[in-house]
C-alpha cells in the first residue's frame, strides 16, 4: 500500500513537472527556435564529432572542425539553390497571365464535352467559376507565402537563426557528453536503469528516423529538383526541392509536389511528352525512395507509425508553429516509447492479471 502511494505521488510530481515544462515552452516559443535548432544540429552532428575525437583530437577542436565543414558545404549549396529559385520565381510571376490563358484554352474541349452530356450546364458560368477560383488560388498562395515570411521567418528570427544557432550547436557538440553525464547524475536511483533503457530506445529511434529521414528528404528533393529542371518545368527546382523536403510527412510531399508540377506542366507545355516526363520524374523518385533510400537510410524498425507522425506534426504546427514542427517527431518518439513501456508495465501488474 505504501509503495503504491509512493508511485502515485511520483507520478503526480512527474506530471506537474511535465506540465510546467510544456507551459514554459509554449510561453517562450517565439525565442526558442534558434536554441532548438542548435540542439538538433548538435544531436545530428555528435557522432561525427565523436569519431574525430577518437583520433586523438580534442573535443573542442573536433566540434569546431565539424561545424566549419558543415558551414563550408551548406552555404554554397544554399546560395546556388536560392539563386536558381529566385530566377525561376521571377520568370513564373511574369508568365502567370499567359499560363492562365493557356490553361483556360486547354479546358475548352472539356467544357464542350460536359455541355453535350449535361445541356443544362452554362459554359460561361463554368469559365467564370474557374477563372475566379484560379485567381483566388493565386491570391491564397501569395498570402500564404507572405504569412510564412512575416510570421514564421521574420527578419529577427532569420538573424537569430544565423547568429545564435551555430553558437548553440557548437556548445552542444563540445559539451554533449558533459550534458548527458549531468542529466544521468540527476536520475532517481531506483528508476535509473529503467529510465536509461527507455532513453537508449528513444535515442535509437531518433537517430534512425531523424538522421535517416533527413538524408532521404535532401536526396529526394535534390533528385526532384534536378529532374524537373532538366525537363524544363517552371518553378521545377522550387517545387521539386520542397516536395522532397516535406516528404518526412508521409505521402504529403510526393502527392503535393506531383499535383503542383502537373498543373504547371499542363499550363506551360503544349505537348504531351514534357508532361509525361514530369510524371516520370516522380515515378522514378518514388521507386528510388521506396526501394533504396528509405530501406537503407531509415529502416523499418523505428517504431513510428505514419499516422502518429502526421498527428504529431499537425498538433505541433497548430500549437507552436514552425518550432512545433521541429520538435514534433522527437516528442512523438518519446511519447511512443513511454506508452509502450507503460503497456508492458500494465500487463505485468496485478490490475491486468486479476
Coordinates of C-alpha atoms in Angstrom, one line a residue, residues 73-310:
X73 CA 29.2 22.7 -47.5
X74 CA 25.9 24.3 -46.6
X75 CA 26.4 28.0 -47.6
X76 CA 27.5 27.5 -51.2
X77 CA 24.7 24.9 -51.7
X78 CA 22.1 27.3 -50.3
X79 CA 23.4 30.2 -52.3
X80 CA 23.2 28.2 -55.6
X81 CA 19.7 26.9 -54.7
X82 CA 18.2 30.3 -53.8
X83 CA 19.8 31.8 -56.9
X84 CA 18.1 29.3 -59.2
X85 CA 14.8 29.6 -57.3
X86 CA 14.9 33.4 -57.5
X87 CA 15.3 33.2 -61.2
X88 CA 12.5 30.7 -61.7
X89 CA 10.1 32.6 -59.4
X90 CA 10.8 35.9 -61.3
X91 CA 10.1 34.2 -64.6
X92 CA 7.0 32.4 -63.3
X93 CA 5.4 35.6 -62.0
X94 CA 5.9 37.3 -65.4
X95 CA 4.2 34.5 -67.3
X96 CA 1.2 33.8 -64.9
X97 CA -1.3 35.6 -67.2
X98 CA -0.1 33.6 -70.1
X99 CA -0.4 30.4 -68.2
X100 CA -3.9 31.2 -67.1
X101 CA -4.9 31.9 -70.7
X102 CA -3.3 28.7 -71.8
X103 CA -5.0 26.7 -69.1
X104 CA -8.4 28.2 -69.9
X105 CA -7.9 27.4 -73.6
X106 CA -6.9 23.8 -72.9
X107 CA -10.0 23.1 -70.8
X108 CA -12.4 24.4 -73.5
X109 CA -12.8 20.9 -75.0
X110 CA -13.6 19.5 -71.6
X111 CA -16.3 22.2 -71.1
X112 CA -17.7 21.5 -74.5
X113 CA -17.8 17.8 -73.8
X114 CA -19.6 18.4 -70.5
X115 CA -22.2 20.5 -72.2
X116 CA -23.0 17.8 -74.7
X117 CA -23.7 15.4 -71.8
X118 CA -25.3 17.9 -69.5
X119 CA -27.1 20.5 -71.6
X120 CA -28.3 22.4 -68.5
X121 CA -24.7 23.5 -67.8
X122 CA -23.8 27.0 -68.9
X123 CA -20.2 27.2 -70.3
X124 CA -19.8 30.9 -69.5
X125 CA -20.6 30.3 -65.8
X126 CA -18.1 27.4 -65.7
X127 CA -15.4 29.6 -67.3
X128 CA -16.2 32.4 -64.9
X129 CA -16.1 30.0 -61.9
X130 CA -12.7 28.5 -63.0
X131 CA -11.2 31.9 -63.6
X132 CA -12.3 33.2 -60.3
X133 CA -11.1 30.2 -58.4
X134 CA -7.7 30.2 -60.2
X135 CA -7.4 33.9 -59.2
X136 CA -8.4 33.1 -55.7
X137 CA -5.9 30.2 -55.6
X138 CA -3.1 32.5 -56.7
X139 CA -4.1 35.1 -54.1
X140 CA -4.2 32.4 -51.4
X141 CA -0.8 31.2 -52.4
X142 CA 0.6 34.7 -52.2
X143 CA -1.0 35.3 -48.8
X144 CA 0.4 32.0 -47.5
X145 CA 3.9 32.8 -48.7
X146 CA 3.6 36.3 -47.2
X147 CA 2.4 34.9 -43.9
X148 CA 5.3 32.4 -43.8
X149 CA 7.8 35.2 -44.5
X150 CA 6.3 37.7 -42.0
X151 CA 5.3 35.2 -39.4
X152 CA 7.5 32.1 -39.2
X153 CA 10.5 33.6 -40.8
X154 CA 10.5 37.2 -39.8
X155 CA 13.8 39.1 -40.1
X156 CA 14.5 38.9 -36.4
X157 CA 14.1 35.1 -36.5
X158 CA 16.3 34.8 -39.5
X159 CA 19.1 36.9 -37.9
X160 CA 18.8 34.9 -34.7
X161 CA 18.9 31.7 -36.6
X162 CA 22.0 32.7 -38.4
X163 CA 23.8 34.1 -35.4
X164 CA 22.6 32.1 -32.4
X165 CA 22.0 28.6 -33.9
X166 CA 25.7 27.9 -34.9
X167 CA 26.9 29.1 -31.4
X168 CA 24.3 26.8 -29.6
X169 CA 25.2 23.9 -31.9
X170 CA 28.9 24.3 -31.2
X171 CA 28.5 24.4 -27.4
X172 CA 26.1 21.4 -27.6
X173 CA 28.7 19.5 -29.7
X174 CA 31.5 20.4 -27.3
X175 CA 29.7 19.7 -24.1
X176 CA 27.3 16.9 -25.2
X177 CA 29.0 14.2 -23.1
X178 CA 29.1 16.5 -20.1
X179 CA 25.4 17.4 -20.6
X180 CA 24.4 13.7 -20.7
X181 CA 26.5 12.9 -17.6
X182 CA 24.8 15.8 -15.7
X183 CA 21.4 14.5 -16.7
X184 CA 22.4 11.0 -15.7
X185 CA 23.5 12.1 -12.3
X186 CA 20.1 13.6 -11.6
X187 CA 18.1 10.4 -12.4
X188 CA 16.3 8.8 -9.4
X189 CA 18.4 5.9 -8.2
X190 CA 15.6 3.3 -8.0
X191 CA 14.3 4.0 -11.6
X192 CA 17.7 4.8 -13.1
X193 CA 18.2 1.6 -15.1
X194 CA 14.6 1.6 -16.4
X195 CA 15.0 5.3 -17.5
X196 CA 18.3 4.7 -19.1
X197 CA 16.8 1.7 -21.0
X198 CA 14.0 3.9 -22.3
X199 CA 16.5 6.7 -23.1
X200 CA 18.6 4.3 -25.2
X201 CA 15.4 3.2 -27.1
X202 CA 14.4 6.8 -27.7
X203 CA 17.9 7.6 -29.0
X204 CA 17.9 4.6 -31.3
X205 CA 14.6 5.7 -32.8
X206 CA 15.6 9.4 -33.1
X207 CA 19.0 8.5 -34.7
X208 CA 17.4 6.1 -37.1
X209 CA 14.5 8.2 -38.1
X210 CA 15.7 11.8 -37.9
X211 CA 19.2 11.3 -39.4
X212 CA 17.9 8.8 -41.9
X213 CA 14.8 10.7 -42.9
X214 CA 16.7 14.0 -43.2
X215 CA 19.1 12.2 -45.6
X216 CA 16.1 10.8 -47.6
X217 CA 14.4 14.2 -47.8
X218 CA 17.6 16.0 -49.0
X219 CA 18.4 13.3 -51.6
X220 CA 14.9 13.0 -52.8
X221 CA 14.5 16.8 -53.0
X222 CA 17.7 17.1 -55.0
X223 CA 16.5 14.4 -57.4
X224 CA 13.1 16.0 -57.9
X225 CA 14.7 19.5 -58.3
X226 CA 17.3 18.3 -60.9
X227 CA 14.8 16.1 -62.7
X228 CA 12.2 18.9 -63.1
X229 CA 14.9 21.4 -64.0
X230 CA 16.1 19.1 -66.8
X231 CA 12.5 18.7 -68.1
X232 CA 12.3 22.5 -68.2
X233 CA 9.4 23.0 -65.8
X234 CA 9.0 26.5 -64.5
X235 CA 9.4 26.5 -60.7
X236 CA 10.7 23.0 -61.1
X237 CA 13.6 23.5 -58.7
X238 CA 11.5 25.1 -56.0
X239 CA 8.6 22.6 -56.3
X240 CA 10.9 19.6 -56.6
X241 CA 13.1 20.5 -53.6
X242 CA 10.1 21.4 -51.4
X243 CA 8.4 18.1 -52.4
X244 CA 11.4 16.2 -51.2
X245 CA 11.9 18.2 -48.0
X246 CA 8.3 17.8 -46.8
X247 CA 8.5 14.0 -47.6
X248 CA 9.0 13.5 -43.9
X249 CA 5.2 13.9 -43.7
X250 CA 4.1 10.5 -45.2
X251 CA 2.7 10.8 -48.7
X252 CA 2.1 14.6 -48.4
X253 CA 5.4 15.7 -50.1
X254 CA 5.2 13.5 -53.1
X255 CA 1.5 13.9 -53.7
X256 CA 1.6 17.7 -53.3
X257 CA 4.7 18.1 -55.5
X258 CA 3.2 15.8 -58.2
X259 CA -0.1 17.7 -58.4
X260 CA 1.5 21.1 -58.4
X261 CA 4.0 20.0 -61.1
X262 CA 1.3 18.5 -63.3
X263 CA -0.8 21.7 -63.1
X264 CA 2.2 23.9 -64.0
X265 CA 3.2 21.5 -66.8
X266 CA -0.3 21.4 -68.2
X267 CA -0.4 25.2 -68.4
X268 CA 3.2 25.5 -69.6
X269 CA 3.6 22.8 -72.3
X270 CA 1.7 22.3 -75.5
X271 CA 3.0 18.8 -76.0
X272 CA 2.2 15.7 -74.0
X273 CA 5.8 14.5 -73.9
X274 CA 7.0 17.0 -71.3
X275 CA 4.0 16.3 -69.1
X276 CA 4.8 12.6 -69.2
X277 CA 8.4 13.4 -68.4
X278 CA 7.2 15.2 -65.3
X279 CA 5.2 12.1 -64.3
X280 CA 8.3 10.0 -65.0
X281 CA 10.4 12.1 -62.6
X282 CA 8.0 11.4 -59.7
X283 CA 7.5 7.8 -60.6
X284 CA 11.3 7.2 -60.6
X285 CA 11.7 9.2 -57.5
X286 CA 9.1 7.2 -55.6
X287 CA 10.7 4.0 -56.8
X288 CA 14.1 5.1 -55.6
X289 CA 12.7 6.2 -52.3
X290 CA 10.7 3.1 -51.6
X291 CA 13.3 0.5 -52.7
X292 CA 16.7 2.1 -51.9
X293 CA 16.6 5.3 -49.8
X294 CA 14.1 4.6 -47.1
X295 CA 15.0 0.9 -46.5
X296 CA 18.8 1.7 -46.3
X297 CA 18.7 5.0 -44.5
X298 CA 15.7 4.8 -42.3
X299 CA 14.8 1.1 -42.0
X300 CA 11.6 -0.5 -40.7
X301 CA 12.3 -0.6 -37.0
X302 CA 11.9 3.0 -36.0
X303 CA 8.6 2.3 -34.4
X304 CA 6.9 5.4 -35.6
X305 CA 3.6 4.8 -37.4
X306 CA 2.9 7.3 -40.3
X307 CA -0.5 8.3 -38.8
X308 CA 1.2 9.0 -35.5
X309 CA 3.8 11.2 -37.3
X310 CA 1.2 13.1 -39.2

